[in-house]
Each structure stands twice: as structure tokens, then as C-alpha cells.
Tab-separated table of C-alpha atoms in Angstrom:
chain	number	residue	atom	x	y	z
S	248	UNK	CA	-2.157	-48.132	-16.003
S	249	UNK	CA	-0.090	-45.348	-15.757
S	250	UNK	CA	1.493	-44.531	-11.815
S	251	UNK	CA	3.948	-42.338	-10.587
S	252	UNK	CA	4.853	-42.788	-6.886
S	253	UNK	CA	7.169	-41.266	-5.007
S	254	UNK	CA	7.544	-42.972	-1.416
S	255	UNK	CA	8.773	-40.453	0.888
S	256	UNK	CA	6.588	-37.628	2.084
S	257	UNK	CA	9.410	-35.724	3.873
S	258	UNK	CA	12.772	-36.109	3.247
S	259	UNK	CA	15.045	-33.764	5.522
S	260	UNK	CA	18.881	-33.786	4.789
S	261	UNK	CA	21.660	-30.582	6.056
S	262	UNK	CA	22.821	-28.202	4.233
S	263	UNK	CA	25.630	-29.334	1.959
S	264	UNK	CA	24.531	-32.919	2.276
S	265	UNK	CA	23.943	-34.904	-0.877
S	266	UNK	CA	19.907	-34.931	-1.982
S	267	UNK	CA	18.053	-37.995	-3.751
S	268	UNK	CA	14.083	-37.618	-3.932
S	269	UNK	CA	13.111	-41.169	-5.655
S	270	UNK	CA	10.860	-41.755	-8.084
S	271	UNK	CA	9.664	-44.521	-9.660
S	272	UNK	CA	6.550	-45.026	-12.180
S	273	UNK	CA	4.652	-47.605	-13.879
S	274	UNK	CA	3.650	-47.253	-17.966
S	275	UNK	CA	3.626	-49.628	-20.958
S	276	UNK	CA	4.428	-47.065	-23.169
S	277	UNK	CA	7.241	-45.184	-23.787
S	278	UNK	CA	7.831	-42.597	-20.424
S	279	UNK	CA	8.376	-39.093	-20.733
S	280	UNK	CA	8.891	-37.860	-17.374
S	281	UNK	CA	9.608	-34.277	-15.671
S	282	UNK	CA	10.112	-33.029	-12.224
S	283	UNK	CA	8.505	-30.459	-10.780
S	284	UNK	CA	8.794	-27.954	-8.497
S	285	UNK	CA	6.733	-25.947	-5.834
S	286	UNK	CA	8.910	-23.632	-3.777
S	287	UNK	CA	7.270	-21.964	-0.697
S	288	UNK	CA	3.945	-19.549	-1.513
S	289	UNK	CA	5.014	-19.309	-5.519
S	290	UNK	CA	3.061	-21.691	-8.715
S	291	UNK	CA	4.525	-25.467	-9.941
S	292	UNK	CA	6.590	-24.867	-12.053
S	293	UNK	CA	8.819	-27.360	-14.368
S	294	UNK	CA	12.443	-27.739	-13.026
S	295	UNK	CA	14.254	-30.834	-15.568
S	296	UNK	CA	12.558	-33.121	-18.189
S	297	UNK	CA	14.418	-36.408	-18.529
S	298	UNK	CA	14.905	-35.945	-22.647
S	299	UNK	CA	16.232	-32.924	-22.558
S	300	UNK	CA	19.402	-34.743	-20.451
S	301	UNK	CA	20.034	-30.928	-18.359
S	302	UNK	CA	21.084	-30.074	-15.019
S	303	UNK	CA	18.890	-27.137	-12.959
S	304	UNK	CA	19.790	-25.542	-10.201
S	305	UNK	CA	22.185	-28.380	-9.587
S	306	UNK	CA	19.599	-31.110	-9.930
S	307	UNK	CA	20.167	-34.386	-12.125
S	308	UNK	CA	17.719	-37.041	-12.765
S	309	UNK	CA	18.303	-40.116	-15.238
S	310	UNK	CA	15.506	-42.664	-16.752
S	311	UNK	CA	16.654	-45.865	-15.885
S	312	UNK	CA	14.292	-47.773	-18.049
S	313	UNK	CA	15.450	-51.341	-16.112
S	314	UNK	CA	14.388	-49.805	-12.238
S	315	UNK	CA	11.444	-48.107	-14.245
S	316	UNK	CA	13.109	-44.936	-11.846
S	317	UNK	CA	13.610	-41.283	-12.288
S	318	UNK	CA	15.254	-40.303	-8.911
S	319	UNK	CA	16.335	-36.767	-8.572
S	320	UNK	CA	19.545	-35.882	-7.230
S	321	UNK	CA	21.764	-32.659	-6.198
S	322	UNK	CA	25.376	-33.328	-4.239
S	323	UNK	CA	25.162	-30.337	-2.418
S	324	UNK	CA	21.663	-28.899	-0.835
S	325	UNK	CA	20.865	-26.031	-0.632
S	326	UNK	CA	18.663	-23.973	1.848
S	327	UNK	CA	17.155	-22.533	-1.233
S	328	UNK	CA	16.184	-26.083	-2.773
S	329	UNK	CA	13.635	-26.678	0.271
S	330	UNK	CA	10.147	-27.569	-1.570
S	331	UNK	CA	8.025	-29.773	-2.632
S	332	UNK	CA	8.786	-31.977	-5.720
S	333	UNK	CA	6.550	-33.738	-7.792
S	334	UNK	CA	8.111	-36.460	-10.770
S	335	UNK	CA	5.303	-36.832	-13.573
S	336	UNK	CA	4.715	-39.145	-15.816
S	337	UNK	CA	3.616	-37.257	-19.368
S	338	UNK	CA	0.808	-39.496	-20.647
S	339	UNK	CA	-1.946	-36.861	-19.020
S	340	UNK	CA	1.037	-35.877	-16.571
S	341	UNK	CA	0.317	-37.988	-14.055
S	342	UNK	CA	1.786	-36.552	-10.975
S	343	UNK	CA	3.118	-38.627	-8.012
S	344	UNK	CA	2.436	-37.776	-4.482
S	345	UNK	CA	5.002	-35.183	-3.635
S	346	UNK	CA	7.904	-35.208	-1.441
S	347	UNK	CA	8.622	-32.608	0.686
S	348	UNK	CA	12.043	-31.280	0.751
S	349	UNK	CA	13.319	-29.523	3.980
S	350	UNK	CA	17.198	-28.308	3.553
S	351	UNK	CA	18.179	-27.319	7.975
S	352	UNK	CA	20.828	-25.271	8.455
Z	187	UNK	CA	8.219	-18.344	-20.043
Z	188	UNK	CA	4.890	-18.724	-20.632
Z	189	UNK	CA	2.588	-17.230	-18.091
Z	190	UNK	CA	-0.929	-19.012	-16.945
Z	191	UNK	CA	-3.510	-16.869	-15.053
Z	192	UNK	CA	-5.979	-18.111	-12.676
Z	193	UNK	CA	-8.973	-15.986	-11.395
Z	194	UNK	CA	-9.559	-15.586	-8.663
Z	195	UNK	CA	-7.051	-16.257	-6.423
Z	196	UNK	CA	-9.200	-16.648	-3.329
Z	197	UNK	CA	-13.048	-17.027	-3.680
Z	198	UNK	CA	-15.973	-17.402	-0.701
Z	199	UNK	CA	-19.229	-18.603	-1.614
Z	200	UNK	CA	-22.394	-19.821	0.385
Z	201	UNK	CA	-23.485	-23.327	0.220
Z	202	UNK	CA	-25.596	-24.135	-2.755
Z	203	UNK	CA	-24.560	-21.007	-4.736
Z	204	UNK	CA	-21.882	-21.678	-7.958
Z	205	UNK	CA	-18.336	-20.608	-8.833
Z	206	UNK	CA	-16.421	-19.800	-11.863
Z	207	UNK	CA	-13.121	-20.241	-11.839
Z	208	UNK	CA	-11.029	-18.861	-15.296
Z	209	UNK	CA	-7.770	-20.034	-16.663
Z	210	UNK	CA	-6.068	-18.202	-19.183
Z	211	UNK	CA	-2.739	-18.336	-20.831
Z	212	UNK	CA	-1.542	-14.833	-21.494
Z	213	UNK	CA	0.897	-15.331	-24.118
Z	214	UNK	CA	0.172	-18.545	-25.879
Z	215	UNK	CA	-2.263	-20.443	-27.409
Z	216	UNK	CA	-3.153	-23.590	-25.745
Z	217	UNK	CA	-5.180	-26.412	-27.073
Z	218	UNK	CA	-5.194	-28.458	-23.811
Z	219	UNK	CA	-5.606	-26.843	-20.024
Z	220	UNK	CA	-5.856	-29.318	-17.138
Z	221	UNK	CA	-7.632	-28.630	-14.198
Z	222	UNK	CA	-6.544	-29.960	-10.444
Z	223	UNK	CA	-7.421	-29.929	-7.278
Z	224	UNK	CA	-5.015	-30.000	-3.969
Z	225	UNK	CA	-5.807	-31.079	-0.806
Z	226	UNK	CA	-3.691	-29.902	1.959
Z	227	UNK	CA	-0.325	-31.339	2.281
Z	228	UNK	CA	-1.513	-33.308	-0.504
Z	229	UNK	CA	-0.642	-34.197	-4.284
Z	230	UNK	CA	-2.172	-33.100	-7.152
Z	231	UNK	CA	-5.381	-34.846	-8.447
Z	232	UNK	CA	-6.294	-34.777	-12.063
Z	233	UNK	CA	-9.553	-33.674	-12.668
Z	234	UNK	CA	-10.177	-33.741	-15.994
Z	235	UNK	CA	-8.639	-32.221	-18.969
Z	236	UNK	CA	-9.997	-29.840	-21.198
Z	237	UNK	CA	-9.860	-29.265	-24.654
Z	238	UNK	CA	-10.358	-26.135	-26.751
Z	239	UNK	CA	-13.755	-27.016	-28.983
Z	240	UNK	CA	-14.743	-30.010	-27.436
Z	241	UNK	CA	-16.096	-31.702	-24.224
Z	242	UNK	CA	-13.613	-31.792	-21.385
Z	243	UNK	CA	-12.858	-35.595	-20.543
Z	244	UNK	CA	-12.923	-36.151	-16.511
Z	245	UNK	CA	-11.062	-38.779	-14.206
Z	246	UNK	CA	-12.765	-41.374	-13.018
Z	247	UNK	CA	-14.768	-40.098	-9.576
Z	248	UNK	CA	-14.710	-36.891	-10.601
Z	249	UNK	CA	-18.400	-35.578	-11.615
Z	250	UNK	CA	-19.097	-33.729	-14.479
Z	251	UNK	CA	-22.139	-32.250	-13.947
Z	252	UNK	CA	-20.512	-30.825	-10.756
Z	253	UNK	CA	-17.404	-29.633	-11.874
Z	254	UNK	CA	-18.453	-27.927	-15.214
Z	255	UNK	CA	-15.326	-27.678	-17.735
Z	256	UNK	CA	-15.699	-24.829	-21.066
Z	257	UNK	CA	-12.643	-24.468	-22.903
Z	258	UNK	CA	-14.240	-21.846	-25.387
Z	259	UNK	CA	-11.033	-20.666	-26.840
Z	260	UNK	CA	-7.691	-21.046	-27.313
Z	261	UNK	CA	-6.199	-19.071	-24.260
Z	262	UNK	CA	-9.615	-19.374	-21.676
Z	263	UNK	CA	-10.681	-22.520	-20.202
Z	264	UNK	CA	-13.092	-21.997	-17.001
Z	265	UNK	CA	-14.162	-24.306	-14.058
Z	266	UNK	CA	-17.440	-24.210	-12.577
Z	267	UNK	CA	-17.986	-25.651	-9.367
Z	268	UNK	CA	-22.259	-26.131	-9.586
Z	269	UNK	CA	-24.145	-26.049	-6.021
Z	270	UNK	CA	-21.147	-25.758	-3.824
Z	271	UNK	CA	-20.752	-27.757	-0.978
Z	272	UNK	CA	-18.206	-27.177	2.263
Z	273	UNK	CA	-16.873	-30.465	0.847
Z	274	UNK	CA	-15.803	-28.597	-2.538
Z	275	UNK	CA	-13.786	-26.617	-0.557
Z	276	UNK	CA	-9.936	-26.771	-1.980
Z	277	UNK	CA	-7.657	-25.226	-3.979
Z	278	UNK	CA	-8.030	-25.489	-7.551
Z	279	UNK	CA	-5.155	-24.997	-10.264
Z	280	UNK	CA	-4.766	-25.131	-13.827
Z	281	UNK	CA	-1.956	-25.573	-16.100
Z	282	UNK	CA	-1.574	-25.290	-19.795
Z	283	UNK	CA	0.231	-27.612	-22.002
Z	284	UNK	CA	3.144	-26.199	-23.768
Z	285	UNK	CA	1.938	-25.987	-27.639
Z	286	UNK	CA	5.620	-26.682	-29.011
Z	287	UNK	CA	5.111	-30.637	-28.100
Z	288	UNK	CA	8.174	-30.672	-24.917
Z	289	UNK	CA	5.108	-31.648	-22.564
Z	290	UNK	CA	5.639	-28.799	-20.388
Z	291	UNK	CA	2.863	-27.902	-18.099
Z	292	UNK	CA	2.666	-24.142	-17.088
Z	293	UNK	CA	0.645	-23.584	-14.070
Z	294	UNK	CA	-1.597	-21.192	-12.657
Z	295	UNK	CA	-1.343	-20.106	-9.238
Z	296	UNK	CA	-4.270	-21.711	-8.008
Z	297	UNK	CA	-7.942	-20.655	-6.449
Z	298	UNK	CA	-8.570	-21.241	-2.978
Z	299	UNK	CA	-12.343	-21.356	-2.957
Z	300	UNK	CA	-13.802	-21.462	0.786
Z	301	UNK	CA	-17.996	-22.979	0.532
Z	302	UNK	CA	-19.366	-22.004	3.750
């Protein structure tokens, strides 16, 4: 069965201070996973894709095939990066349960 | 990027009566749409997926003869929520899948449909 689960609901850091939303999932196959992003009144929309290796707005995430994980991370947050993430899991895109991001000044 | 369209945005309906909900991708052709729903504060639950030409296939729970699926062509795929209920109240969104194989989901910006 395919699962994507992302354990924190809310995760509230300061500005500046480094940023990991965790992810982990659960597929026999080979993953393809993404992270997505729903900023404040606006549509999901993709922010990084683990194959294409790329950093967004400051955001990494790496597969670690071992920790079946696919945390995404930024040193620095930003005001701006307060959201909602969702990591998905490509086989139908299974989407975990979102975390909340809240950046405080 | 590509652009998905929902329509519309915000609907009200009376109890019993049925909605259409459209989902189009403006600017590309897409074989497979996926259709949501979002409960507040919530994630994203699959509904089914829809594919152009063929029956839409629906997650488990999710009932088909309630949540009608027609993916008629290549850039339209509708939802139609059959005798509404105030418990069918939610926000629906769609997405397309990206046709060049990435797996890229675009997204529509959701229907907030209100059964009273």
C-alpha cells in the first residue's frame, strides 16, 4: 500500500531559523516523490520533485531510500515560506496530511 | 506553466438538487485529471481519477453514483455531485497531470460548494 505521512500538523520556527518539514512514505515500488505547496488564499502548486535534484525558493529535500524519508529543508525561513506543505508520493500522487508552516517574526 | 481552471469557484445549492463542477486545462492536453476534496484544515483526499475516454476509477468509500466523473475530452473533465446533501458540502479541486511524464500535478483553484 502506498502512504505518505507527514507527522506534524504545525510546525512554527522564527524567522531566520533553520526549517525541516518531515516526510516519510511507504511503497514497494520505486518512489517518485514531490512537495507541494499551498501559500495563503492562492492554488497547490508543485515546489521540488526529488529526481530533478533542485533547490526552490531555498528548499532542499533528498530521497533517502534506507529512512524511506523525503524531509524538506531551508536554513534560513522566511516570512514568505509560511504555508502549508504537502510531500506526495507519485503512484496516483498520494498526498500526506499537510503540515502547516508558520514563519513569526 | 500550465494553467488548470475550475468552475465555479463558489457554488450554493439546495438539498437534493445537483452540481456540476468543470475542470479544464487551458493550455494543454491532459489525459488524466484527478478530482479531490478538502476538508477544513485538512489534507487532500483522492477521489477518484479520471481519464479522458473511459470510466473514471474512484477510491475506495468514495461513491460513484454520487460523485459522477465525465472526462469527455482532452482539456474538460467535470464533477457532478448527484442529490446534494449538507454533508457534500466541501471544497472540491482538480489537478491535471503534466502530459510530458515529470508527474507534475497542476491544480485548479478549487470549488467551494455550500448544500443548504
Amino acid at each position: 500500500a502506498q502512504r505518505v505521512t507527514q507527522p506534524e500538523k504545525l510546525l512554527s520556527v522564527f524567522k531566520g531559523a533553520p526549517v525541516e518539514l518531515k516526510c516519510n512514505y511507504s511503497y514497494s515500488g520505486s518512489p517518485e516523490l514531490f512537495w507541494y505547496v499551498q501559500y495563503s488564499r492562492q492554488r497547490l502548486q508543485l515546489l521540488l520533485r526529488h529526481i530533478s535534484r533542485e533547490s526552490i525558493k531555498g528548499f532542499t529535500a533528498d530521497l533517502n531510500k534506507g529512512e524511506t524519508s523525503f524531509h524538506l529543508k531551508k536554513p534560513f525561513a522566511q516570512e514568505e515560506d509560511s504555508a502549508m506543505y504537502y510531500c506526495a508520493l507519485r503512484y496516483k500522487l498520494v498526498f500526506g496530511a499537510g503540515t502547516i508552516l508558520r514563519v513569526k517574526s | 506553466g500550465a494553467v488548470v481552471s475550475q468552475h465555479p469557484s463558489r457554488v450554493i445549492c439546495k438539498s437534493g438538487t445537483s452540481v456540476k463542477i468543470e475542470c479544464r486545462s487551458l493550455d494543454f492536453q491532459a489525459t488524466t485529471m484527478f478530482w479531490y476534496r478538502q476538508f477544513p484544515k485538512k489534507s487532500l483526499m483522492l477521489m477518484a481519477t479520471s481519464n479522458e475516454g473511459s470510466k473514471a476509477t474512484y477510491e475506495q468509500g468514495v461513491e460513484k453514483d454520487k460523485f459522477l466523473i465525465n472526462h469527455a475530452s482532452l482539456t474538460l473533465s467535470t464533477l457532478t455531485v448527484t442529490s446534494a446533501h449538507p454533508e457534500d458540502s466541501s471544497f472540491y479541486i482538480c489537478s491535471a497531470l503534466a502530459g510530458d511524464n515529470t508527474g507534475e500535478l497542476f491544480f485548479g483553484e478549487g470549488s467551494r460548494l455550500t448544500v443548504l
